Amino acid sequence: VQLQESGPGLVRPSQTLSLICTVSGDPISSGAHYWNWIRHLPGRGLEWLGHIYYSGTTFYNPAFRSRVTFSIDTSASHFSLSLESVTAADTAIYYCARGPTGPNFRLSFHDWGRGTLVTVSS
Amino acid sequence: YELTQPPSVSVSPGQTASIVCSGDELAGKFVSWYQQRPGQSPLLVLYEDNKRPSGIPDRFSGSASGNTATLTIRATQAMDEADYYCQAWDFSAVFGGGTKLTVL
């Protein structure tokens, strides 16, 4: 499987960050995986934003629930992230990742995209 | 919920490296470990405490007890030098702050 993030590398403060993750080599509609968004803040650690299932069911990290929306297009084999009202603190490398379905307490991320740097700046 | 890791660990080539991750009642939370080399994406090296994905050498092993989980790398090689992150679930997926493993 290959995952590839795409989207603008620069977003203005207060605007919406939008990214797409295109999946190849594995049917996104197989139902065997959760499709995740994770970010790596500069000089800091990793943050999980949440995941989406092929059916459109989502689970958001409570810390982002008010600002984040995921969507999925199984026919186009991609899923998307929208993060509203961004600030400089949202500057990060954004990754999409695949993990097996199952109880959330067993969640792990087995395959990752290469990541895309998004800078929030005016 | 917080996962705490030491910022750095050093090991000599061929020796065993241990990286500890601490969190409240961490045992039973099915800890995963990720390796991240500079400029690369994270790579899953262990999941559910001690399971290795396909392609990960058996030099990598894991355990969990009480409030800690441990990633052990036996016969450490120069290629193991990287940042390592633990991850578990507590109402959301949570990552530790990362440990820089230096092989020298």
mmCIF file of C-alpha atoms in Angstrom:
data_model
loop_
_atom_site.group_PDB
_atom_site.id
_atom_site.type_symbol
_atom_site.label_atom_id
_atom_site.label_comp_id
_atom_site.label_asym_id
_atom_site.label_seq_id
_atom_site.Cartn_x
_atom_site.Cartn_y
_atom_site.Cartn_z
ATOM 1 C CA VAL A 1 0.000 0.000 0.000
ATOM 2 C CA GLN A 2 1.071 3.589 -0.623
ATOM 3 C CA LEU A 3 -0.351 6.709 0.931
ATOM 4 C CA GLN A 4 0.372 10.174 -0.427
ATOM 5 C CA GLU A 5 -0.590 13.460 1.164
ATOM 6 C CA SER A 6 -1.263 16.499 -0.982
ATOM 7 C CA GLY A 7 -2.393 20.060 -0.444
ATOM 8 C CA PRO A 8 -1.180 23.618 0.038
ATOM 9 C CA GLY A 9 2.089 24.062 1.863
ATOM 10 C CA LEU A 10 1.122 27.513 3.125
ATOM 11 C CA VAL A 11 -2.110 28.511 4.840
ATOM 12 C CA ARG A 12 -2.997 31.941 6.189
ATOM 13 C CA PRO A 13 -3.945 32.311 9.851
ATOM 14 C CA SER A 14 -7.671 31.906 10.539
ATOM 15 C CA GLN A 15 -8.147 30.038 7.262
ATOM 16 C CA THR A 16 -8.908 26.350 6.727
ATOM 17 C CA LEU A 17 -6.169 23.788 6.182
ATOM 18 C CA SER A 18 -7.244 21.154 3.652
ATOM 19 C CA LEU A 19 -5.320 18.025 2.744
ATOM 20 C CA ILE A 20 -6.027 14.881 0.761
ATOM 21 C CA CYS A 21 -4.511 11.446 1.242
ATOM 22 C CA THR A 22 -4.560 9.287 -1.872
ATOM 23 C CA VAL A 23 -4.312 5.556 -1.303
ATOM 24 C CA SER A 24 -3.011 3.031 -3.809
ATOM 25 C CA GLY A 25 -2.376 -0.669 -3.579
ATOM 26 C CA ASP A 26 -5.230 -1.368 -1.168
ATOM 27 C CA PRO A 27 -8.948 -0.840 -1.677
ATOM 28 C CA ILE A 28 -9.893 1.955 0.684
ATOM 29 C CA SER A 29 -13.362 0.423 0.826
ATOM 30 C CA SER A 30 -12.198 -2.988 2.012
ATOM 31 C CA GLY A 31 -13.341 -2.250 5.522
ATOM 32 C CA ALA A 32 -10.166 -3.682 6.983
ATOM 33 C CA HIS A 33 -8.595 -0.406 8.035
ATOM 34 C CA TYR A 34 -9.047 2.918 9.727
ATOM 35 C CA TRP A 35 -7.658 5.883 7.837
ATOM 36 C CA ASN A 36 -5.882 8.313 10.137
ATOM 37 C CA TRP A 37 -4.452 11.807 10.242
ATOM 38 C CA ILE A 38 -1.419 12.467 12.435
ATOM 39 C CA ARG A 39 0.810 15.511 12.644
ATOM 40 C CA HIS A 40 4.336 16.159 13.834
ATOM 41 C CA LEU A 41 4.880 19.571 15.356
ATOM 42 C CA PRO A 42 8.344 21.101 14.850
ATOM 43 C CA GLY A 43 10.620 20.257 17.738
ATOM 44 C CA ARG A 44 7.807 18.426 19.438
ATOM 45 C CA GLY A 45 6.094 15.089 19.209
ATOM 46 C CA LEU A 46 3.318 13.438 17.282
ATOM 47 C CA GLU A 47 -0.379 14.277 17.591
ATOM 48 C CA TRP A 48 -3.220 12.084 16.383
ATOM 49 C CA LEU A 49 -6.113 14.034 14.907
ATOM 50 C CA GLY A 50 -8.471 11.095 14.395
ATOM 51 C CA HIS A 51 -9.600 8.484 11.918
ATOM 52 C CA ILE A 52 -12.288 7.740 9.388
ATOM 53 C CA TYR A 53 -13.729 4.428 8.249
ATOM 54 C CA TYR A 54 -14.743 3.640 4.674
ATOM 55 C CA SER A 55 -18.387 4.070 5.680
ATOM 56 C CA GLY A 56 -17.715 7.676 6.670
ATOM 57 C CA THR A 57 -17.804 7.001 10.393
ATOM 58 C CA THR A 58 -15.308 9.245 12.129
ATOM 59 C CA PHE A 59 -13.544 9.391 15.473
ATOM 60 C CA TYR A 60 -11.906 12.684 16.316
ATOM 61 C CA ASN A 61 -9.333 13.468 18.954
ATOM 62 C CA PRO A 62 -11.349 15.489 21.496
ATOM 63 C CA ALA A 63 -8.668 18.179 21.402
ATOM 64 C CA PHE A 64 -9.515 18.885 17.757
ATOM 65 C CA ARG A 65 -13.189 17.948 17.565
ATOM 66 C CA SER A 66 -14.412 21.541 17.264
ATOM 67 C CA ARG A 67 -12.123 22.360 14.324
ATOM 68 C CA VAL A 68 -11.571 19.180 12.335
ATOM 69 C CA THR A 69 -13.605 17.369 9.691
ATOM 70 C CA PHE A 70 -12.725 14.208 7.810
ATOM 71 C CA SER A 71 -14.326 12.914 4.636
ATOM 72 C CA ILE A 72 -13.732 9.913 2.416
ATOM 73 C CA ASP A 73 -14.286 9.199 -1.268
ATOM 74 C CA THR A 74 -13.982 5.484 -1.880
ATOM 75 C CA SER A 75 -14.501 5.823 -5.630
ATOM 76 C CA ALA A 76 -11.508 8.164 -5.856
ATOM 77 C CA SER A 77 -9.568 6.181 -3.243
ATOM 78 C CA HIS A 78 -8.794 9.143 -1.060
ATOM 79 C CA PHE A 79 -9.738 10.677 2.247
ATOM 80 C CA SER A 80 -9.493 14.273 3.366
ATOM 81 C CA LEU A 81 -8.728 16.506 6.319
ATOM 82 C CA SER A 82 -10.096 19.985 6.985
ATOM 83 C CA LEU A 83 -8.800 21.936 9.964
ATOM 84 C CA GLU A 84 -10.510 25.256 10.576
ATOM 85 C CA SER A 85 -9.295 28.503 12.116
ATOM 86 C CA VAL A 86 -5.630 27.632 11.945
ATOM 87 C CA THR A 87 -2.888 29.477 13.811
ATOM 88 C CA ALA A 88 0.881 29.289 13.736
ATOM 89 C CA ALA A 89 0.584 26.508 16.300
ATOM 90 C CA ASP A 90 -0.876 24.297 13.577
ATOM 91 C CA THR A 91 2.357 24.452 11.563
ATOM 92 C CA ALA A 92 3.444 20.833 11.274
ATOM 93 C CA ILE A 93 4.186 17.898 9.032
ATOM 94 C CA TYR A 94 0.851 16.215 8.395
ATOM 95 C CA TYR A 95 0.774 12.462 7.816
ATOM 96 C CA CYS A 96 -1.943 10.118 6.759
ATOM 97 C CA ALA A 97 -1.662 6.582 8.065
ATOM 98 C CA ARG A 98 -3.448 3.256 7.904
ATOM 99 C CA GLY A 99 -4.282 1.060 10.848
ATOM 100 C CA PRO A 100 -6.241 -2.166 11.230
ATOM 101 C CA THR A 101 -9.833 -1.997 12.363
ATOM 102 C CA GLY A 102 -10.758 -3.187 15.809
ATOM 103 C CA PRO A 103 -11.291 -1.665 19.225
ATOM 104 C CA ASN A 104 -9.742 1.798 19.504
ATOM 105 C CA PHE A 105 -7.671 0.713 22.481
ATOM 106 C CA ARG A 106 -5.746 -1.540 20.105
ATOM 107 C CA LEU A 107 -5.220 1.248 17.564
ATOM 108 C CA SER A 108 -1.838 1.314 15.849
ATOM 109 C CA PHE A 109 -0.537 2.838 12.636
ATOM 110 C CA HIS A 110 1.014 0.298 10.320
ATOM 111 C CA ASP A 111 1.557 2.302 7.143
ATOM 112 C CA TRP A 112 2.298 5.990 6.747
ATOM 113 C CA GLY A 113 2.504 8.507 3.950
ATOM 114 C CA ARG A 114 5.640 10.560 3.456
ATOM 115 C CA GLY A 115 4.048 13.569 5.090
ATOM 116 C CA THR A 116 3.528 17.095 3.895
ATOM 117 C CA LEU A 117 4.728 20.247 5.615
ATOM 118 C CA VAL A 118 2.038 22.835 6.171
ATOM 119 C CA THR A 119 3.109 26.251 7.364
ATOM 120 C CA VAL A 120 0.599 28.678 8.823
ATOM 121 C CA SER A 121 1.795 32.199 8.199
ATOM 122 C CA SER A 122 0.608 35.477 6.814
ATOM 123 C CA TYR B 1 -3.254 11.252 29.486
ATOM 124 C CA GLU B 2 0.488 11.569 29.141
ATOM 125 C CA LEU B 3 3.210 9.208 28.044
ATOM 126 C CA THR B 4 6.690 10.090 29.259
ATOM 127 C CA GLN B 5 9.926 9.050 27.594
ATOM 128 C CA PRO B 6 13.541 9.986 28.324
ATOM 129 C CA PRO B 7 14.761 12.544 25.781
ATOM 130 C CA SER B 8 17.815 10.518 24.893
ATOM 131 C CA VAL B 9 19.431 7.115 25.261
ATOM 132 C CA SER B 10 22.932 6.150 24.174
ATOM 133 C CA VAL B 11 24.199 2.678 23.394
ATOM 134 C CA SER B 12 27.374 1.144 21.980
ATOM 135 C CA PRO B 13 27.132 -0.899 18.795
ATOM 136 C CA GLY B 14 26.322 -4.515 19.516
ATOM 137 C CA GLN B 15 24.923 -3.760 22.957
ATOM 138 C CA THR B 16 21.312 -3.773 24.113
ATOM 139 C CA ALA B 17 19.299 -0.558 24.203
ATOM 140 C CA SER B 18 16.225 -0.112 26.350
ATOM 141 C CA ILE B 19 13.770 2.753 25.957
ATOM 142 C CA VAL B 20 11.124 3.185 28.622
ATOM 143 C CA CYS B 21 7.700 4.744 28.242
ATOM 144 C CA SER B 22 5.750 5.688 31.379
ATOM 145 C CA GLY B 23 2.039 6.304 31.804
ATOM 146 C CA ASP B 24 -0.693 5.643 34.305
ATOM 147 C CA GLU B 25 -1.632 1.956 34.227
ATOM 148 C CA LEU B 26 0.156 1.610 30.911
ATOM 149 C CA ALA B 27 0.243 -2.173 31.038
ATOM 150 C CA GLY B 28 -2.883 -3.375 29.299
ATOM 151 C CA LYS B 29 -3.114 -0.382 26.972
ATOM 152 C CA PHE B 30 -1.574 -2.215 24.010
ATOM 153 C CA VAL B 31 1.444 0.000 23.466
ATOM 154 C CA SER B 32 2.922 0.557 20.022
ATOM 155 C CA TRP B 33 6.410 1.771 19.178
ATOM 156 C CA TYR B 34 7.557 3.753 16.156
ATOM 157 C CA GLN B 35 11.009 4.443 14.764
ATOM 158 C CA GLN B 36 11.602 7.696 12.912
ATOM 159 C CA ARG B 37 14.858 8.370 11.130
ATOM 160 C CA PRO B 38 15.660 11.954 10.087
ATOM 161 C CA GLY B 39 13.631 13.040 7.092
ATOM 162 C CA GLN B 40 11.529 9.865 7.076
ATOM 163 C CA SER B 41 8.047 8.910 8.142
ATOM 164 C CA PRO B 42 7.536 6.974 11.357
ATOM 165 C CA LEU B 43 7.839 3.215 11.013
ATOM 166 C CA LEU B 44 5.896 0.836 13.224
ATOM 167 C CA VAL B 45 8.335 -1.529 14.945
ATOM 168 C CA LEU B 46 6.069 -3.035 17.633
ATOM 169 C CA TYR B 47 2.346 -3.066 18.327
ATOM 170 C CA GLU B 48 0.155 -4.484 21.077
ATOM 171 C CA ASP B 49 3.163 -4.351 23.408
ATOM 172 C CA ASN B 50 5.305 -6.977 21.722
ATOM 173 C CA LYS B 51 4.097 -7.903 18.232
ATOM 174 C CA ARG B 52 6.440 -7.235 15.332
ATOM 175 C CA PRO B 53 5.104 -6.232 11.912
ATOM 176 C CA SER B 54 6.424 -8.100 8.926
ATOM 177 C CA GLY B 55 9.979 -7.047 8.111
ATOM 178 C CA ILE B 56 10.950 -5.893 11.586
ATOM 179 C CA PRO B 57 13.914 -7.926 12.866
ATOM 180 C CA ASP B 58 13.546 -9.959 16.029
ATOM 181 C CA ARG B 59 16.206 -7.775 17.632
ATOM 182 C CA PHE B 60 13.255 -5.537 18.499
ATOM 183 C CA SER B 61 11.125 -6.671 21.409
ATOM 184 C CA GLY B 62 8.731 -5.111 23.868
ATOM 185 C CA SER B 63 7.192 -5.594 27.254
ATOM 186 C CA ALA B 64 4.829 -3.797 29.589
ATOM 187 C CA SER B 65 4.262 -3.950 33.309
ATOM 188 C CA GLY B 66 2.541 -1.628 35.726
ATOM 189 C CA ASN B 67 3.057 1.951 34.626
ATOM 190 C CA THR B 68 5.826 1.312 32.117
ATOM 191 C CA ALA B 69 6.413 -0.193 28.698
ATOM 192 C CA THR B 70 9.877 -0.971 27.383
ATOM 193 C CA LEU B 71 11.258 -1.215 23.884
ATOM 194 C CA THR B 72 14.398 -3.352 23.808
ATOM 195 C CA ILE B 73 16.763 -3.423 20.873
ATOM 196 C CA ARG B 74 19.260 -6.258 21.037
ATOM 197 C CA ALA B 75 22.617 -6.143 19.199
ATOM 198 C CA THR B 76 22.099 -2.498 18.311
ATOM 199 C CA GLN B 77 23.357 -1.357 14.931
ATOM 200 C CA ALA B 78 24.181 2.060 13.534
ATOM 201 C CA MET B 79 21.013 1.887 11.440
ATOM 202 C CA ASP B 80 18.936 1.777 14.639
ATOM 203 C CA GLU B 81 19.913 5.354 15.440
ATOM 204 C CA ALA B 82 16.634 7.244 15.290
ATOM 205 C CA ASP B 83 13.860 8.796 17.339
ATOM 206 C CA TYR B 84 11.511 6.306 18.968
ATOM 207 C CA TYR B 85 7.944 7.082 20.025
ATOM 208 C CA CYS B 86 5.592 5.048 22.165
ATOM 209 C CA GLN B 87 1.836 5.272 21.607
ATOM 210 C CA ALA B 88 -1.223 4.074 23.490
ATOM 211 C CA TRP B 89 -4.925 4.804 23.764
ATOM 212 C CA ASP B 90 -6.768 6.782 26.425
ATOM 213 C CA PHE B 91 -9.898 8.366 24.922
ATOM 214 C CA SER B 92 -7.674 9.132 21.953
ATOM 215 C CA ALA B 93 -4.405 7.906 20.564
ATOM 216 C CA VAL B 94 -1.558 9.437 22.541
ATOM 217 C CA PHE B 95 2.148 9.536 21.722
ATOM 218 C CA GLY B 96 5.107 9.915 23.993
ATOM 219 C CA GLY B 97 7.467 12.813 23.458
ATOM 220 C CA GLY B 98 10.071 10.628 21.771
ATOM 221 C CA THR B 99 13.512 9.318 22.667
ATOM 222 C CA LYS B 100 16.557 9.965 20.537
ATOM 223 C CA LEU B 101 18.629 6.788 20.380
ATOM 224 C CA THR B 102 22.290 7.425 19.686
ATOM 225 C CA VAL B 103 24.531 4.541 18.718
ATOM 226 C CA LEU B 104 28.128 5.422 19.471
#
